[in-house]
Coordinates of C-alpha atoms in Angstrom, one line a residue:
M1 CA 24.6 -45.9 43.5
G2 CA 26.7 -42.9 41.6
P3 CA 27.3 -39.7 43.8
R4 CA 25.1 -37.2 43.5
T5 CA 25.9 -33.4 41.4
R6 CA 25.1 -30.9 44.2
G7 CA 25.4 -27.3 42.8
G8 CA 26.4 -26.9 40.0
P9 CA 29.2 -26.4 37.6
V10 CA 32.4 -28.4 39.9
L11 CA 35.0 -25.3 38.7
L12 CA 32.3 -22.7 40.6
T13 CA 32.5 -25.0 43.6
I14 CA 35.8 -25.3 44.6
A15 CA 36.1 -21.8 43.0
A16 CA 33.3 -20.5 46.0
A17 CA 34.6 -22.5 48.6
V18 CA 38.5 -20.9 48.3
V19 CA 37.3 -17.6 48.3
V20 CA 34.8 -18.5 52.0
L21 CA 37.6 -20.3 53.6
G22 CA 40.2 -18.6 52.2
V23 CA 38.3 -15.1 52.8
V24 CA 37.5 -15.6 56.5
I25 CA 40.4 -17.7 58.4
F26 CA 42.6 -14.4 56.2
V27 CA 40.5 -11.9 58.4
H28 CA 41.1 -14.5 62.0
E29 CA 44.9 -14.2 60.8
V30 CA 44.3 -10.5 60.5
G31 CA 42.8 -9.9 64.2
H32 CA 45.6 -12.1 65.1
F33 CA 48.4 -10.0 63.2
L34 CA 47.4 -6.4 64.0
A35 CA 47.0 -7.1 68.0
A36 CA 50.4 -8.7 67.9
K37 CA 51.8 -5.7 66.0
A38 CA 50.2 -3.4 68.2
T39 CA 51.4 -5.1 71.8
G40 CA 54.9 -5.1 70.8
V41 CA 54.9 -8.9 69.6
G42 CA 57.2 -9.6 66.9
V43 CA 56.0 -11.2 64.1
I44 CA 57.9 -13.7 62.0
R45 CA 56.0 -14.3 59.0
F46 CA 52.4 -13.1 57.8
S47 CA 51.2 -15.2 55.6
I48 CA 48.1 -16.0 53.0
G49 CA 47.8 -19.1 52.4
F50 CA 49.7 -22.2 53.9
G51 CA 52.5 -24.7 53.2
P52 CA 55.9 -23.8 51.4
A53 CA 56.3 -19.7 50.3
T54 CA 56.3 -19.3 46.5
P55 CA 58.0 -16.7 45.3
L56 CA 55.8 -14.0 46.0
R57 CA 57.6 -12.3 49.5
F58 CA 59.4 -9.4 51.0
R59 CA 60.3 -8.3 54.2
R60 CA 58.9 -5.2 55.6
G61 CA 61.1 -4.7 59.3
D62 CA 61.4 -7.6 61.6
T63 CA 57.9 -9.3 59.8
E64 CA 58.5 -11.6 56.0
Y65 CA 54.9 -11.1 54.5
V66 CA 54.3 -14.2 51.7
V67 CA 52.4 -16.1 49.6
S68 CA 52.6 -19.9 50.3
W69 CA 50.8 -22.2 47.7
F70 CA 47.8 -23.6 49.6
P71 CA 45.3 -20.9 49.4
F72 CA 42.8 -22.0 52.4
G73 CA 43.3 -18.6 54.0
G74 CA 46.7 -18.2 56.1
Y75 CA 49.0 -17.5 59.3
V76 CA 50.6 -15.4 61.5
M77 CA 53.9 -16.9 63.0
M78 CA 54.6 -14.8 65.9
A79 CA 58.0 -14.8 68.1
S80 CA 57.4 -17.4 70.8
E81 CA 60.0 -19.2 73.4
E82 CA 58.9 -22.0 72.7
E83 CA 59.2 -21.3 68.6
T84 CA 61.0 -24.4 68.4
S85 CA 60.0 -27.1 70.8
D86 CA 58.2 -30.9 69.3
E87 CA 55.5 -29.2 70.4
T88 CA 55.0 -26.1 68.1
G89 CA 57.0 -29.2 65.1
G90 CA 54.0 -30.5 62.8
V91 CA 52.9 -26.9 63.1
R92 CA 55.5 -25.0 61.8
A93 CA 55.7 -27.8 59.0
L94 CA 52.5 -26.5 57.6
E95 CA 53.5 -22.6 58.1
G96 CA 56.8 -22.5 55.8
G97 CA 58.9 -23.7 58.8
P98 CA 60.9 -22.2 61.6
A99 CA 61.9 -18.6 62.0
E100 CA 65.1 -17.7 60.2
R101 CA 66.5 -15.7 62.8
P102 CA 65.4 -15.3 66.7
F103 CA 63.5 -12.5 67.9
P104 CA 64.8 -10.4 71.5
P105 CA 63.2 -12.3 74.7
E106 CA 60.9 -8.6 74.9
Q107 CA 59.5 -9.2 72.2
Q108 CA 58.1 -13.5 72.8
F109 CA 54.5 -13.7 73.1
E110 CA 55.3 -15.2 76.7
S111 CA 57.4 -12.0 78.0
K112 CA 54.1 -10.1 77.5
P113 CA 51.6 -9.6 80.0
L114 CA 48.3 -11.5 80.7
W115 CA 46.4 -8.6 78.9
A116 CA 48.3 -8.6 76.2
R117 CA 47.9 -12.4 75.8
V118 CA 44.7 -12.2 76.4
V119 CA 44.6 -9.5 73.6
V120 CA 46.7 -11.5 70.6
I121 CA 44.3 -14.6 71.0
A122 CA 41.1 -13.1 71.0
A123 CA 41.5 -10.7 68.4
G124 CA 41.0 -13.3 66.1
V125 CA 37.8 -14.3 67.1
L126 CA 36.7 -10.6 67.4
M127 CA 38.0 -9.4 64.0
N128 CA 35.5 -12.4 62.4
A129 CA 32.7 -11.3 64.4
A130 CA 33.8 -7.4 63.5
F131 CA 33.9 -8.5 59.2
A132 CA 30.7 -10.0 59.3
W133 CA 29.2 -7.2 61.2
G134 CA 30.2 -4.6 58.7
L135 CA 29.4 -7.1 55.6
Y136 CA 25.2 -7.4 56.9
A137 CA 25.7 -3.9 57.8
G138 CA 26.9 -2.3 53.8
L139 CA 24.8 -5.3 52.8
A140 CA 21.5 -3.5 54.2
L141 CA 22.9 -0.2 53.4
G142 CA 22.9 -1.4 49.2
Y143 CA 20.3 -4.3 48.9
G144 CA 18.3 -3.7 51.9
S145 CA 15.9 -6.7 52.9
R146 CA 13.4 -8.8 52.1
E147 CA 11.1 -9.4 55.0
D148 CA 8.2 -11.2 55.7
P149 CA 5.3 -9.3 57.1
T150 CA 3.5 -12.0 59.1
T151 CA 2.5 -11.1 62.7
V152 CA 0.6 -14.4 63.5
V153 CA 0.9 -17.5 64.7
A154 CA -0.8 -19.6 63.6
S155 CA 0.8 -22.3 66.6
V156 CA 3.2 -23.6 68.7
D157 CA 5.3 -26.8 69.2
S158 CA 5.1 -27.6 72.3
V159 CA 7.5 -30.6 72.2
L160 CA 9.8 -27.8 71.5
L161 CA 8.8 -25.2 74.1
P162 CA 12.1 -25.0 76.5
A163 CA 10.3 -24.8 80.2
G164 CA 9.9 -21.2 80.6
A165 CA 8.2 -21.0 77.7
K166 CA 4.7 -23.2 78.7
A167 CA 2.0 -20.9 79.3
L168 CA 2.6 -20.9 75.4
A169 CA 1.6 -24.4 75.0
T170 CA -2.0 -22.9 77.4
L171 CA -3.4 -20.6 74.7
T172 CA -5.5 -20.9 71.7
Y173 CA -4.6 -20.0 68.0
P174 CA -4.0 -18.2 65.4
R175 CA -3.7 -14.9 67.6
T176 CA -1.6 -12.0 66.5
V177 CA 1.3 -11.1 68.1
V178 CA 2.0 -6.7 68.6
R179 CA 4.3 -6.7 71.0
I180 CA 7.5 -8.4 72.8
N181 CA 8.6 -6.5 75.9
S182 CA 6.8 -3.0 74.6
D183 CA 8.5 -3.2 71.3
T184 CA 6.2 -2.9 68.4
I185 CA 6.4 -6.2 66.3
A186 CA 5.3 -5.6 62.7
S187 CA 7.0 -8.5 60.6
W188 CA 8.4 -12.0 61.2
N189 CA 11.5 -10.4 61.0
D190 CA 11.1 -8.0 64.2
L191 CA 9.2 -11.6 66.4
Q192 CA 12.3 -12.9 65.5
S193 CA 15.1 -10.1 66.5
A194 CA 12.9 -9.8 70.2
V195 CA 13.0 -13.4 70.1
L196 CA 16.7 -13.8 69.6
D197 CA 17.5 -10.2 71.7
P198 CA 20.8 -11.5 74.2
T199 CA 20.3 -8.1 75.7
T200 CA 16.9 -8.8 77.4
S201 CA 16.7 -11.6 80.4
S202 CA 12.9 -12.7 80.1
L203 CA 10.3 -12.1 76.9
S204 CA 6.7 -10.1 78.0
L205 CA 4.6 -11.4 74.5
E206 CA 1.6 -9.2 73.7
F207 CA -1.2 -10.6 71.5
A208 CA -4.3 -8.8 69.4
S209 CA -7.6 -8.9 71.3
D210 CA -5.8 -10.0 74.7
P211 CA -5.1 -7.7 77.4
S212 CA -3.1 -9.5 79.5
P213 CA 0.4 -10.1 78.2
V214 CA 2.2 -13.6 78.3
A215 CA 5.7 -13.5 80.3
L216 CA 8.6 -16.4 79.3
A217 CA 10.9 -16.8 81.6
V218 CA 13.2 -17.6 79.2
P219 CA 17.4 -16.3 79.5
G220 CA 18.5 -14.1 76.2
T221 CA 22.3 -15.9 76.7
P222 CA 23.2 -17.9 76.0
G223 CA 20.5 -18.1 73.9
A224 CA 19.9 -21.9 73.3
D225 CA 16.4 -22.1 75.4
R226 CA 15.1 -18.5 72.5
V227 CA 16.5 -20.6 69.6
R228 CA 13.9 -23.7 70.9
L229 CA 11.0 -21.0 71.0
L230 CA 11.5 -19.2 67.8
R231 CA 11.6 -22.6 66.1
A232 CA 8.6 -23.5 68.1
L233 CA 6.7 -20.8 66.9
K234 CA 5.1 -21.4 63.0
P235 CA 3.7 -18.2 61.4
A236 CA 0.5 -18.2 59.2
W237 CA 1.7 -18.8 56.3
A238 CA -1.4 -19.9 53.5
P239 CA -0.5 -23.3 52.7
R240 CA 0.9 -21.6 48.8
L241 CA 3.6 -23.5 47.7
G242 CA 6.4 -21.5 46.5
Y243 CA 9.3 -23.8 45.3
V244 CA 8.9 -27.2 44.2
A245 CA 11.8 -29.0 44.1
P246 CA 12.0 -30.5 40.2
G247 CA 12.3 -35.1 40.7
R248 CA 10.2 -35.7 44.1
P249 CA 7.2 -36.6 45.1
A250 CA 5.3 -32.7 44.7
A251 CA 6.7 -32.1 41.3
A252 CA 6.2 -35.5 39.9
A253 CA 2.7 -35.7 40.9
G254 CA 2.1 -32.0 38.9
L255 CA 2.3 -29.4 41.5
T256 CA 3.7 -26.1 40.7
S257 CA 5.2 -22.8 42.2
G258 CA 1.5 -21.4 42.9
D259 CA -0.7 -24.1 43.8
L260 CA -2.7 -23.8 46.9
V261 CA -3.2 -26.8 48.9
L262 CA -6.7 -26.9 50.7
S263 CA -6.9 -29.8 52.6
A264 CA -5.2 -33.4 52.6
D265 CA -7.4 -36.9 52.7
G266 CA -10.6 -34.7 53.4
R267 CA -8.7 -32.8 56.1
S268 CA -8.6 -28.4 55.5
L269 CA -5.4 -27.1 56.3
R270 CA -5.3 -23.3 57.3
H271 CA -1.6 -22.8 57.2
W272 CA 1.4 -24.0 55.6
D273 CA 2.4 -25.9 58.9
D274 CA -0.9 -28.1 58.9
L275 CA 0.3 -29.2 56.2
V276 CA 4.2 -30.2 56.7
R277 CA 2.5 -31.8 59.8
V278 CA 0.3 -34.3 57.7
V279 CA 3.4 -34.4 55.0
E280 CA 5.7 -35.7 57.6
A281 CA 3.2 -37.9 59.4
H282 CA 3.0 -39.9 56.5
A283 CA 6.9 -41.1 55.1
G284 CA 5.6 -43.9 52.4
D285 CA 2.0 -43.7 52.2
T286 CA -0.2 -41.9 49.7
V287 CA -1.8 -38.7 50.8
I288 CA -4.8 -37.2 48.8
L289 CA -4.0 -33.3 48.4
A290 CA -7.4 -30.8 46.7
V291 CA -5.3 -28.2 45.0
Q292 CA -6.2 -25.4 43.8
R293 CA -4.9 -23.5 40.5
A294 CA -6.5 -20.0 39.6
D295 CA -9.7 -20.7 38.7
S296 CA -9.4 -25.0 38.8
L297 CA -9.9 -27.3 41.5
F298 CA -8.0 -30.4 41.1
T299 CA -7.3 -34.2 43.5
V300 CA -2.8 -35.4 43.2
R301 CA -2.1 -38.6 44.9
L302 CA 1.2 -38.4 46.1
V303 CA 3.8 -40.1 48.6
P304 CA 6.1 -38.4 50.6
T305 CA 9.6 -40.1 50.5
A306 CA 11.1 -41.2 54.3
E307 CA 13.9 -39.1 55.0
S308 CA 16.2 -39.4 57.9
D309 CA 15.2 -36.0 59.3
T310 CA 16.6 -34.2 63.3
D311 CA 15.2 -34.9 66.3
F312 CA 15.4 -31.4 68.4
V313 CA 13.2 -33.4 70.6
A314 CA 14.3 -36.5 71.6
G315 CA 18.3 -36.1 69.7
G316 CA 19.3 -38.3 66.7
R317 CA 17.1 -38.8 63.9
R318 CA 14.0 -39.5 63.0
V319 CA 11.7 -40.6 59.8
V320 CA 9.4 -37.9 58.4
G321 CA 7.8 -37.5 55.0
K322 CA 8.9 -35.6 52.8
V323 CA 7.8 -34.1 48.9
G324 CA 10.0 -31.1 48.2
V325 CA 8.0 -28.6 48.5
G326 CA 8.7 -25.5 50.4
P327 CA 6.4 -21.7 51.0
Q328 CA 4.9 -18.7 48.9
I329 CA 6.1 -15.7 51.1
V330 CA 4.7 -12.7 50.0
A331 CA 8.3 -10.8 51.5
R332 CA 8.1 -6.7 51.6
H333 CA 11.2 -5.2 50.3
V334 CA 12.6 -2.5 52.8
R335 CA 15.5 0.3 52.8
Y336 CA 17.5 1.1 55.2
S337 CA 18.8 4.3 56.6
V338 CA 22.7 3.7 58.4
P339 CA 21.4 3.0 62.2
G340 CA 18.4 1.2 60.4
A341 CA 21.5 -0.8 58.7
V342 CA 23.4 -1.2 61.9
R343 CA 20.5 -1.6 64.0
E344 CA 19.6 -4.9 61.2
A345 CA 23.3 -6.2 61.4
T346 CA 23.7 -6.9 64.3
R347 CA 20.6 -8.3 64.9
Q348 CA 21.8 -10.8 62.2
A349 CA 24.9 -11.2 63.4
W350 CA 23.3 -12.4 67.5
A351 CA 21.0 -14.8 65.5
D352 CA 23.6 -16.3 63.4
A353 CA 25.3 -16.6 66.9
G354 CA 22.1 -18.2 68.6
L355 CA 22.0 -20.4 65.9
V356 CA 25.8 -21.7 65.9
V357 CA 25.6 -22.2 70.2
F358 CA 22.5 -24.0 69.8
A359 CA 23.6 -26.3 67.5
V360 CA 26.7 -26.7 69.4
K361 CA 25.4 -27.7 72.2
G362 CA 22.0 -30.0 70.5
L363 CA 25.5 -31.9 69.6
V364 CA 26.9 -31.9 72.6
T365 CA 23.4 -32.2 74.6
G366 CA 22.5 -35.1 72.1
S367 CA 19.4 -33.8 70.3
V368 CA 21.6 -32.9 66.8
S369 CA 23.0 -36.2 65.6
P370 CA 26.4 -35.8 65.0
R371 CA 25.5 -36.7 61.1
E372 CA 24.5 -33.3 61.2
L373 CA 27.9 -32.5 61.1
G374 CA 29.5 -31.2 58.3
G375 CA 33.4 -31.1 56.1
P376 CA 35.1 -28.7 53.6
I377 CA 33.2 -31.2 50.6
F378 CA 29.5 -29.7 52.7
I379 CA 31.1 -26.4 52.7
G380 CA 31.8 -26.6 49.4
Q381 CA 29.1 -27.6 48.1
L382 CA 26.5 -24.6 49.4
S383 CA 29.7 -22.3 48.8
G384 CA 28.5 -23.0 45.0
Q385 CA 25.4 -22.8 45.3
V386 CA 24.6 -19.8 47.0
A387 CA 26.8 -18.4 44.5
Q388 CA 25.4 -19.3 41.9
V389 CA 22.4 -17.7 43.4
G390 CA 23.8 -14.2 43.1
L391 CA 26.4 -11.0 45.0
E392 CA 24.0 -10.9 47.7
P393 CA 23.3 -14.2 48.9
F394 CA 26.5 -15.0 48.6
L395 CA 28.1 -12.6 50.4
A396 CA 26.2 -12.8 53.3
F397 CA 26.5 -16.8 53.8
I398 CA 30.4 -15.7 53.8
A399 CA 29.4 -13.4 57.0
L400 CA 27.6 -16.2 58.0
F401 CA 30.7 -18.5 57.9
S402 CA 32.5 -15.8 59.9
I403 CA 30.1 -16.3 62.4
N404 CA 30.4 -19.5 62.8
L405 CA 34.3 -19.7 62.4
A406 CA 34.0 -17.1 65.4
V407 CA 31.8 -19.0 67.5
L408 CA 33.3 -22.3 67.0
N409 CA 37.3 -20.6 67.6
L410 CA 35.5 -19.9 71.7
L411 CA 35.3 -23.8 72.2
P412 CA 37.4 -24.1 75.3
I413 CA 39.1 -26.7 73.1
P414 CA 42.7 -27.0 73.3
V415 CA 44.9 -25.1 70.3
L416 CA 41.7 -23.4 69.5
D417 CA 41.7 -19.6 71.1
G418 CA 39.3 -20.4 73.5
G419 CA 41.6 -23.4 75.2
R420 CA 44.5 -21.1 75.2
L421 CA 42.5 -18.1 76.2
L422 CA 40.8 -20.8 79.2
F423 CA 45.2 -21.4 79.7
L424 CA 45.3 -17.6 80.4
L425 CA 42.7 -17.6 82.5
A426 CA 43.7 -20.2 84.6
E427 CA 47.1 -18.4 84.9
G428 CA 45.6 -15.8 85.8
V429 CA 44.2 -17.1 88.7
R430 CA 47.1 -19.3 89.4
G431 CA 49.2 -16.3 89.1
R432 CA 51.1 -18.7 86.7
P433 CA 51.4 -20.6 83.7
L434 CA 50.4 -24.2 83.4
S435 CA 53.3 -26.0 82.9
R436 CA 54.6 -26.4 79.2
A437 CA 54.3 -30.1 79.9
L438 CA 51.1 -30.2 80.6
R439 CA 50.2 -27.6 78.2
M440 CA 51.4 -29.7 75.5
R441 CA 49.6 -33.2 76.8
L442 CA 46.1 -31.2 76.4
S443 CA 47.1 -29.7 73.1
Q444 CA 47.2 -33.1 72.4
V445 CA 44.3 -34.2 73.8
G446 CA 42.9 -31.1 71.6
V447 CA 43.9 -32.0 68.2
A448 CA 43.1 -35.3 69.0
L449 CA 39.5 -34.1 69.1
L450 CA 39.5 -32.2 66.8
V451 CA 41.0 -34.6 64.0
A452 CA 37.7 -37.1 65.2
I453 CA 35.7 -34.2 64.8
M454 CA 37.3 -33.5 61.2
L455 CA 37.2 -37.0 60.4
L456 CA 33.7 -37.5 61.2
A457 CA 32.6 -34.5 59.4
L458 CA 34.5 -35.3 56.2
T459 CA 32.8 -39.2 56.2
N460 CA 29.7 -37.1 56.7
D461 CA 30.4 -35.1 53.5
V462 CA 31.1 -38.5 51.9
L463 CA 27.8 -40.2 52.8
R464 CA 25.7 -37.5 51.7
L465 CA 27.7 -36.9 48.3
F466 CA 27.2 -40.4 47.3
G467 CA 23.3 -40.8 48.7
G468 CA 24.1 -42.0 52.2

C-alpha cells in the first residue's frame, strides 16, 4: 500500500510545520534569553534557527544576533565554564560553533546564585505558558468562542471513572448538571472548566430535581484523574450526524450530515454515545440503522471497519468499530469582555496542560499506548490540516503546542529544563552542585532516552504515513 495523503498540499504542510515549531521553540528561547540578560548571565549568541549562521548577523554589546540556516526554532548560547567541555561539544555544533571570545567569570552561568539560575532555566517554560495564555486571550477577545449549550449528562463510563468519583456510577441517567462547587453550569464548556479547575481539591455536583449534591474526592492537581472524570461523562448529544468522512462506511452507505439515527439493530438510540457503543461493538459485523432525513425514514446496512484504538482503562490497544462520523453539535457563539477573555484563556491553558499531564501519565503507566506518540511528520500533518481550516484554529493549535512544549520540558529528564531544575534542586539540598562527571553521565542517559523516544515517534509517523 502506498503512502496516504493527509493534510492537503505538501508545501502548506511544510510551511505550517515550520511556523508552528519555529514560533513555539523561538518563544521558549526568548524566555531563556530575557532571563539571562536580566540576571547578568553573559549571552554569547542568540539565534533564530539552528546550525551554521547565515550572513544575516550583527553584534550588539557582547551578544551576537544571527539567523541560522535551519529554521526550526532557535537557541541561546550562554557563557558557561563548561563551554568547551566534551559534554557540550555536540550541542555547540548544532549551535554554530563555540564562542569567539571568553566572558569574564562573573558573567558565567555557574557563578550566579542558585535563585538566578533557577529563573534562567524556568524562564523558557514560563514564556511558553504565557505565550499560549496570551494567544488564547487574544482569540477570545477577537473571535469569541463557540459554546456547547448541553448541560445534560447522558451516561457515565463507570470503568473510566477515577476511584474518587465512583458515586456517579450509582446514579440514573440522563440528568442535568446545574452547579459544580456552587458555580452555575450553563454549558458543557462550563462543566469542563469546573471539572478541570486545578485550584479545587474536590468536586460537589448538583443535579436538577435532586437536592443532595454528589461529593467527589478527586483532587485538582496533578489533574490526570480530573481528565479521566471528564472523559467518563458523556454529553446528551442527539444521535445526529455532523461530519461524515468521505470514503468511510457511513458515507459509502449513503449517510450525510444532518441524518438522525433512530435505532441500530432494532435498539432505540437516545443519545450519541448509544450509537458509539453499538458501532464500536460491531467491528467487521453488519449493523442495520434506522435513519430519519427530513420527513423521510429509511434503513441502511453498513459494516464498521475494525480499527485499533487506545484502551484508556486496561492500557495498550483495543479493536473497535468505526464508520467515519462525528456528532452534530448546535453551538452558540459567545463574545467576551476583557475579564471574560482572561478567564477563558486561563481555563483553556489549564485544560490543555491537564490533557498533556494525562497523556504523559498514561504513557508511563501503560494506559496509553506508545503507538500514540507523534513526531515531526505527525506534527506537520496536523499543522497543515489545521492551517487549511483557518487562522483562528491555526493560532489555537500553536497555543496548544506551546503548552505541550512547556509541560514536556518540565519532565525530570537530564538535558530538558525539568532535569536541569532537578540538578539545581539537588544543589540546594546538598549545599553544593553535583559533580560535573555525574551530571555528564546523567545527561548522556537523558540524551539516550530522548533519542529513543524520538526514534519511536518517528517510527510511528512512518507507520501512520504508510497505513501501518
